[in-house]
Amino acid sequence: MPSNARDLPSNARDLALEHFRWIGGHADVWAIFRDAKALAAVVAALVEPFRDEQITAVCGIESRGFLLGGAAAVELGVGFVPVRKGDGLFPGDKVVRQSSADYRRLRHTLRLQRSSLGPGDRVLLVDDWIETGSQAAAVRSMVEECGSTWVGCSVIVDQLAGAPNNALSTVRGLLTAQELPPSAV
């Protein structure tokens, strides 16, 4: 662990805020991926609360979850398990779930390759933002159907913070939605 590990979360928070922007009323975290220092700090901070949890796999939901989840898996020294949306090519037997409605009132079909997880796996979901938790809840259900243990979810922005009846149990965010700068739209 780096000697400045105690400073990592606040540094990552600052860097995430520095690179966050609103475009046309939509949240944009893509600039974090372009800055190597910001990306490294954010990824390290996302996995930090789970380092002692014996994670064996990191899941990420298409698309930003693929980038963050893959980087988090490398940071933890474990494998990455993609969760695809829609009908794109994804060979083999799959576990499939329809999410409940998200913030845009859309329901997503999520797919995970059944052979990617099994009993004994301890799984962390990593993503950029959690608002309703609908997709994360679907992933948790798929992970558990594979016989694996859901450890939690780590995100850049946690909009569920303090939400009653959070079925996801452990959600860790670098920032809450209330900490973001106001949208100009």
PDB file of C-alpha atoms in Angstrom:
ATOM      1  CA  MET A   1       0.000   0.000   0.000  1.00  0.00           C
ATOM      2  CA  PRO A   2       1.406   3.455  -0.849  1.00  0.00           C
ATOM      3  CA  SER A   3       2.752   5.484   2.048  1.00  0.00           C
ATOM      4  CA  ASN A   4       0.228   8.240   1.330  1.00  0.00           C
ATOM      5  CA  ALA A   5      -2.773   5.866   1.368  1.00  0.00           C
ATOM      6  CA  ARG A   6      -4.453   7.944   4.062  1.00  0.00           C
ATOM      7  CA  ASP A   7      -4.465  10.936   1.700  1.00  0.00           C
ATOM      8  CA  LEU A   8      -5.762   8.935  -1.244  1.00  0.00           C
ATOM      9  CA  PRO A   9      -9.533   9.297  -0.767  1.00  0.00           C
ATOM     10  CA  SER A  10      -9.459  13.075  -0.254  1.00  0.00           C
ATOM     11  CA  ASN A  11      -7.013  13.480  -3.159  1.00  0.00           C
ATOM     12  CA  ALA A  12      -9.246  11.301  -5.331  1.00  0.00           C
ATOM     13  CA  ARG A  13     -12.303  13.278  -4.260  1.00  0.00           C
ATOM     14  CA  ASP A  14     -10.590  16.545  -5.176  1.00  0.00           C
ATOM     15  CA  LEU A  15      -9.456  15.179  -8.536  1.00  0.00           C
ATOM     16  CA  ALA A  16     -12.906  13.761  -9.303  1.00  0.00           C
ATOM     17  CA  LEU A  17     -14.490  17.132  -8.529  1.00  0.00           C
ATOM     18  CA  GLU A  18     -11.845  18.952 -10.561  1.00  0.00           C
ATOM     19  CA  HIS A  19     -12.620  16.783 -13.611  1.00  0.00           C
ATOM     20  CA  PHE A  20     -16.404  16.687 -13.173  1.00  0.00           C
ATOM     21  CA  ARG A  21     -18.605  18.870 -15.338  1.00  0.00           C
ATOM     22  CA  TRP A  22     -22.164  19.258 -16.512  1.00  0.00           C
ATOM     23  CA  ILE A  23     -22.797  19.277 -20.257  1.00  0.00           C
ATOM     24  CA  GLY A  24     -26.309  20.150 -21.380  1.00  0.00           C
ATOM     25  CA  GLY A  25     -27.627  19.190 -17.951  1.00  0.00           C
ATOM     26  CA  HIS A  26     -25.928  15.770 -18.045  1.00  0.00           C
ATOM     27  CA  ALA A  27     -23.196  14.674 -15.647  1.00  0.00           C
ATOM     28  CA  ASP A  28     -19.836  14.054 -17.331  1.00  0.00           C
ATOM     29  CA  VAL A  29     -17.013  12.131 -15.644  1.00  0.00           C
ATOM     30  CA  TRP A  30     -15.165  11.196 -18.862  1.00  0.00           C
ATOM     31  CA  ALA A  31     -12.382  13.752 -18.218  1.00  0.00           C
ATOM     32  CA  ILE A  32     -11.217  11.603 -15.282  1.00  0.00           C
ATOM     33  CA  PHE A  33     -10.227   8.882 -17.773  1.00  0.00           C
ATOM     34  CA  ARG A  34      -8.059  11.295 -19.783  1.00  0.00           C
ATOM     35  CA  ASP A  35      -5.900  12.322 -16.793  1.00  0.00           C
ATOM     36  CA  ALA A  36      -3.621   9.464 -15.685  1.00  0.00           C
ATOM     37  CA  LYS A  37      -3.100  10.907 -12.189  1.00  0.00           C
ATOM     38  CA  ALA A  38      -6.825  11.425 -11.638  1.00  0.00           C
ATOM     39  CA  LEU A  39      -7.702   7.984 -13.001  1.00  0.00           C
ATOM     40  CA  ALA A  40      -5.096   6.236 -10.822  1.00  0.00           C
ATOM     41  CA  ALA A  41      -6.212   8.115  -7.700  1.00  0.00           C
ATOM     42  CA  VAL A  42      -9.922   7.518  -8.339  1.00  0.00           C
ATOM     43  CA  VAL A  43      -9.439   3.794  -9.018  1.00  0.00           C
ATOM     44  CA  ALA A  44      -7.263   3.338  -5.918  1.00  0.00           C
ATOM     45  CA  ALA A  45      -9.848   5.165  -3.803  1.00  0.00           C
ATOM     46  CA  LEU A  46     -12.697   3.087  -5.239  1.00  0.00           C
ATOM     47  CA  VAL A  47     -11.069  -0.174  -4.133  1.00  0.00           C
ATOM     48  CA  GLU A  48      -9.577   1.065  -0.852  1.00  0.00           C
ATOM     49  CA  PRO A  49     -12.647   0.343   1.354  1.00  0.00           C
ATOM     50  CA  PHE A  50     -12.686  -3.233   0.009  1.00  0.00           C
ATOM     51  CA  ARG A  51      -8.957  -4.150   0.072  1.00  0.00           C
ATOM     52  CA  ASP A  52      -9.361  -6.450   3.074  1.00  0.00           C
ATOM     53  CA  GLU A  53     -12.528  -8.157   1.786  1.00  0.00           C
ATOM     54  CA  GLN A  54     -10.782 -10.953  -0.173  1.00  0.00           C
ATOM     55  CA  ILE A  55     -12.342  -9.806  -3.456  1.00  0.00           C
ATOM     56  CA  THR A  56     -11.830 -12.418  -6.201  1.00  0.00           C
ATOM     57  CA  ALA A  57     -13.603 -10.604  -9.062  1.00  0.00           C
ATOM     58  CA  VAL A  58     -14.695  -7.105 -10.013  1.00  0.00           C
ATOM     59  CA  CYS A  59     -17.838  -6.591 -12.108  1.00  0.00           C
ATOM     60  CA  GLY A  60     -18.469  -3.558 -14.262  1.00  0.00           C
ATOM     61  CA  ILE A  61     -21.564  -2.587 -16.226  1.00  0.00           C
ATOM     62  CA  GLU A  62     -21.184  -1.443 -19.813  1.00  0.00           C
ATOM     63  CA  SER A  63     -19.784   1.196 -20.521  1.00  0.00           C
ATOM     64  CA  ARG A  64     -17.992   3.326 -17.913  1.00  0.00           C
ATOM     65  CA  GLY A  65     -18.153   0.367 -15.541  1.00  0.00           C
ATOM     66  CA  PHE A  66     -16.026  -1.591 -18.021  1.00  0.00           C
ATOM     67  CA  LEU A  67     -13.284   1.031 -17.783  1.00  0.00           C
ATOM     68  CA  LEU A  68     -13.434   1.601 -14.032  1.00  0.00           C
ATOM     69  CA  GLY A  69     -14.080  -2.045 -13.191  1.00  0.00           C
ATOM     70  CA  GLY A  70     -11.217  -3.285 -15.352  1.00  0.00           C
ATOM     71  CA  ALA A  71      -8.840  -0.779 -13.759  1.00  0.00           C
ATOM     72  CA  ALA A  72     -10.111  -1.695 -10.264  1.00  0.00           C
ATOM     73  CA  ALA A  73      -9.561  -5.389 -10.990  1.00  0.00           C
ATOM     74  CA  VAL A  74      -5.954  -4.675 -11.990  1.00  0.00           C
ATOM     75  CA  GLU A  75      -5.500  -2.551  -8.844  1.00  0.00           C
ATOM     76  CA  LEU A  76      -6.733  -5.461  -6.691  1.00  0.00           C
ATOM     77  CA  GLY A  77      -4.887  -8.130  -8.684  1.00  0.00           C
ATOM     78  CA  VAL A  78      -8.082 -10.021  -9.555  1.00  0.00           C
ATOM     79  CA  GLY A  79     -10.091 -10.747 -12.697  1.00  0.00           C
ATOM     80  CA  PHE A  80     -12.751  -8.609 -14.319  1.00  0.00           C
ATOM     81  CA  VAL A  81     -16.296  -9.779 -15.134  1.00  0.00           C
ATOM     82  CA  PRO A  82     -18.187  -7.673 -17.684  1.00  0.00           C
ATOM     83  CA  VAL A  83     -21.916  -7.107 -17.463  1.00  0.00           C
ATOM     84  CA  ARG A  84     -23.292  -6.307 -20.901  1.00  0.00           C
ATOM     85  CA  LYS A  85     -26.387  -4.329 -21.757  1.00  0.00           C
ATOM     86  CA  GLY A  86     -28.659  -5.099 -24.680  1.00  0.00           C
ATOM     87  CA  ASP A  87     -28.057  -7.591 -27.433  1.00  0.00           C
ATOM     88  CA  GLY A  88     -24.350  -7.229 -28.317  1.00  0.00           C
ATOM     89  CA  LEU A  89     -22.281 -10.347 -28.953  1.00  0.00           C
ATOM     90  CA  PHE A  90     -21.602 -12.203 -25.709  1.00  0.00           C
ATOM     91  CA  PRO A  91     -20.957 -15.943 -26.214  1.00  0.00           C
ATOM     92  CA  GLY A  92     -21.860 -18.758 -23.858  1.00  0.00           C
ATOM     93  CA  ASP A  93     -24.502 -19.418 -21.233  1.00  0.00           C
ATOM     94  CA  LYS A  94     -25.614 -16.224 -19.549  1.00  0.00           C
ATOM     95  CA  VAL A  95     -27.420 -15.077 -16.450  1.00  0.00           C
ATOM     96  CA  VAL A  96     -29.902 -12.390 -17.542  1.00  0.00           C
ATOM     97  CA  ARG A  97     -31.839  -9.804 -15.554  1.00  0.00           C
ATOM     98  CA  GLN A  98     -34.129  -6.950 -16.437  1.00  0.00           C
ATOM     99  CA  SER A  99     -33.400  -3.991 -14.181  1.00  0.00           C
ATOM    100  CA  SER A 100     -36.174  -2.000 -12.610  1.00  0.00           C
ATOM    101  CA  ALA A 101     -36.607   1.505 -14.031  1.00  0.00           C
ATOM    102  CA  ASP A 102     -33.625   3.810 -13.759  1.00  0.00           C
ATOM    103  CA  TYR A 103     -33.620   7.599 -13.357  1.00  0.00           C
ATOM    104  CA  ARG A 104     -34.694   7.971 -17.008  1.00  0.00           C
ATOM    105  CA  ARG A 105     -37.465   5.401 -16.464  1.00  0.00           C
ATOM    106  CA  LEU A 106     -35.595   2.927 -18.684  1.00  0.00           C
ATOM    107  CA  ARG A 107     -35.309  -0.770 -17.926  1.00  0.00           C
ATOM    108  CA  HIS A 108     -32.109  -2.463 -19.044  1.00  0.00           C
ATOM    109  CA  THR A 109     -31.483  -6.091 -19.928  1.00  0.00           C
ATOM    110  CA  LEU A 110     -28.203  -7.024 -18.254  1.00  0.00           C
ATOM    111  CA  ARG A 111     -26.189 -10.149 -19.065  1.00  0.00           C
ATOM    112  CA  LEU A 112     -23.304 -11.877 -17.311  1.00  0.00           C
ATOM    113  CA  GLN A 113     -21.483 -14.985 -18.565  1.00  0.00           C
ATOM    114  CA  ARG A 114     -22.444 -17.749 -16.142  1.00  0.00           C
ATOM    115  CA  SER A 115     -18.967 -19.337 -16.321  1.00  0.00           C
ATOM    116  CA  SER A 116     -17.338 -16.093 -15.122  1.00  0.00           C
ATOM    117  CA  LEU A 117     -18.373 -16.572 -11.484  1.00  0.00           C
ATOM    118  CA  GLY A 118     -18.949 -19.445  -9.138  1.00  0.00           C
ATOM    119  CA  PRO A 119     -19.080 -20.512  -5.505  1.00  0.00           C
ATOM    120  CA  GLY A 120     -16.184 -19.075  -3.560  1.00  0.00           C
ATOM    121  CA  ASP A 121     -16.055 -15.857  -5.581  1.00  0.00           C
ATOM    122  CA  ARG A 122     -16.348 -12.601  -3.658  1.00  0.00           C
ATOM    123  CA  VAL A 123     -17.538  -9.879  -6.006  1.00  0.00           C
ATOM    124  CA  LEU A 124     -17.255  -6.098  -6.028  1.00  0.00           C
ATOM    125  CA  LEU A 125     -19.228  -3.977  -8.508  1.00  0.00           C
ATOM    126  CA  VAL A 126     -17.483  -0.778  -9.646  1.00  0.00           C
ATOM    127  CA  ASP A 127     -19.209   1.983 -11.609  1.00  0.00           C
ATOM    128  CA  ASP A 128     -19.204   5.732 -12.075  1.00  0.00           C
ATOM    129  CA  TRP A 129     -22.604   6.635 -10.614  1.00  0.00           C
ATOM    130  CA  ILE A 130     -25.428   5.068  -8.656  1.00  0.00           C
ATOM    131  CA  GLU A 131     -28.748   6.880  -8.567  1.00  0.00           C
ATOM    132  CA  THR A 132     -31.622   4.435  -8.168  1.00  0.00           C
ATOM    133  CA  GLY A 133     -29.553   1.273  -7.689  1.00  0.00           C
ATOM    134  CA  SER A 134     -31.686  -0.603 -10.214  1.00  0.00           C
ATOM    135  CA  GLN A 135     -28.805  -1.917 -12.307  1.00  0.00           C
ATOM    136  CA  ALA A 136     -26.631  -2.686  -9.276  1.00  0.00           C
ATOM    137  CA  ALA A 137     -29.491  -4.649  -7.701  1.00  0.00           C
ATOM    138  CA  ALA A 138     -29.852  -6.675 -10.912  1.00  0.00           C
ATOM    139  CA  VAL A 139     -26.101  -7.398 -10.913  1.00  0.00           C
ATOM    140  CA  ARG A 140     -26.246  -8.454  -7.274  1.00  0.00           C
ATOM    141  CA  SER A 141     -29.022 -10.911  -8.122  1.00  0.00           C
ATOM    142  CA  MET A 142     -26.990 -12.350 -11.017  1.00  0.00           C
ATOM    143  CA  VAL A 143     -23.855 -12.669  -8.861  1.00  0.00           C
ATOM    144  CA  GLU A 144     -25.825 -14.533  -6.208  1.00  0.00           C
ATOM    145  CA  GLU A 145     -27.470 -16.797  -8.807  1.00  0.00           C
ATOM    146  CA  CYS A 146     -23.943 -17.860  -9.813  1.00  0.00           C
ATOM    147  CA  GLY A 147     -23.358 -18.916  -6.188  1.00  0.00           C
ATOM    148  CA  SER A 148     -20.972 -16.045  -5.524  1.00  0.00           C
ATOM    149  CA  THR A 149     -20.907 -13.621  -2.610  1.00  0.00           C
ATOM    150  CA  TRP A 150     -21.846  -9.992  -3.206  1.00  0.00           C
ATOM    151  CA  VAL A 151     -19.395  -7.854  -1.222  1.00  0.00           C
ATOM    152  CA  GLY A 152     -20.557  -4.431  -2.285  1.00  0.00           C
ATOM    153  CA  CYS A 153     -20.526  -1.625  -4.795  1.00  0.00           C
ATOM    154  CA  SER A 154     -18.040   1.218  -5.178  1.00  0.00           C
ATOM    155  CA  VAL A 155     -18.830   4.295  -7.266  1.00  0.00           C
ATOM    156  CA  ILE A 156     -17.518   7.756  -7.991  1.00  0.00           C
ATOM    157  CA  VAL A 157     -20.881   9.426  -7.248  1.00  0.00           C
ATOM    158  CA  ASP A 158     -23.315   7.910  -4.754  1.00  0.00           C
ATOM    159  CA  GLN A 159     -26.763   9.405  -5.127  1.00  0.00           C
ATOM    160  CA  LEU A 160     -28.269   6.656  -2.944  1.00  0.00           C
ATOM    161  CA  ALA A 161     -26.469   7.982   0.134  1.00  0.00           C
ATOM    162  CA  GLY A 162     -28.877   7.821   3.041  1.00  0.00           C
ATOM    163  CA  ALA A 163     -31.653   6.234   0.978  1.00  0.00           C
ATOM    164  CA  PRO A 164     -33.975   4.117   3.113  1.00  0.00           C
ATOM    165  CA  ASN A 165     -34.294   0.400   2.371  1.00  0.00           C
ATOM    166  CA  ASN A 166     -31.124   0.174   0.304  1.00  0.00           C
ATOM    167  CA  ALA A 167     -31.140  -3.473  -0.795  1.00  0.00           C
ATOM    168  CA  LEU A 168     -27.525  -3.241  -1.929  1.00  0.00           C
ATOM    169  CA  SER A 169     -26.105  -3.163   1.617  1.00  0.00           C
ATOM    170  CA  THR A 170     -22.567  -1.884   1.118  1.00  0.00           C
ATOM    171  CA  VAL A 171     -22.268   1.040  -1.309  1.00  0.00           C
ATOM    172  CA  ARG A 172     -19.216   3.262  -1.061  1.00  0.00           C
ATOM    173  CA  GLY A 173     -18.936   6.478  -3.031  1.00  0.00           C
ATOM    174  CA  LEU A 174     -16.133   8.974  -3.376  1.00  0.00           C
ATOM    175  CA  LEU A 175     -18.698  11.757  -3.603  1.00  0.00           C
ATOM    176  CA  THR A 176     -22.372  12.244  -2.972  1.00  0.00           C
ATOM    177  CA  ALA A 177     -24.530  13.976  -5.556  1.00  0.00           C
ATOM    178  CA  GLN A 178     -24.999  16.870  -3.104  1.00  0.00           C
ATOM    179  CA  GLU A 179     -21.241  17.558  -3.222  1.00  0.00           C
ATOM    180  CA  LEU A 180     -21.234  18.126  -6.981  1.00  0.00           C
ATOM    181  CA  PRO A 181     -21.259  21.643  -8.371  1.00  0.00           C
ATOM    182  CA  PRO A 182     -24.737  22.771  -9.423  1.00  0.00           C
ATOM    183  CA  SER A 183     -25.793  22.197 -13.006  1.00  0.00           C
ATOM    184  CA  ALA A 184     -25.993  25.299 -15.169  1.00  0.00           C
ATOM    185  CA  VAL A 185     -29.124  23.926 -16.846  1.00  0.00           C
TER     186      VAL A 185
END
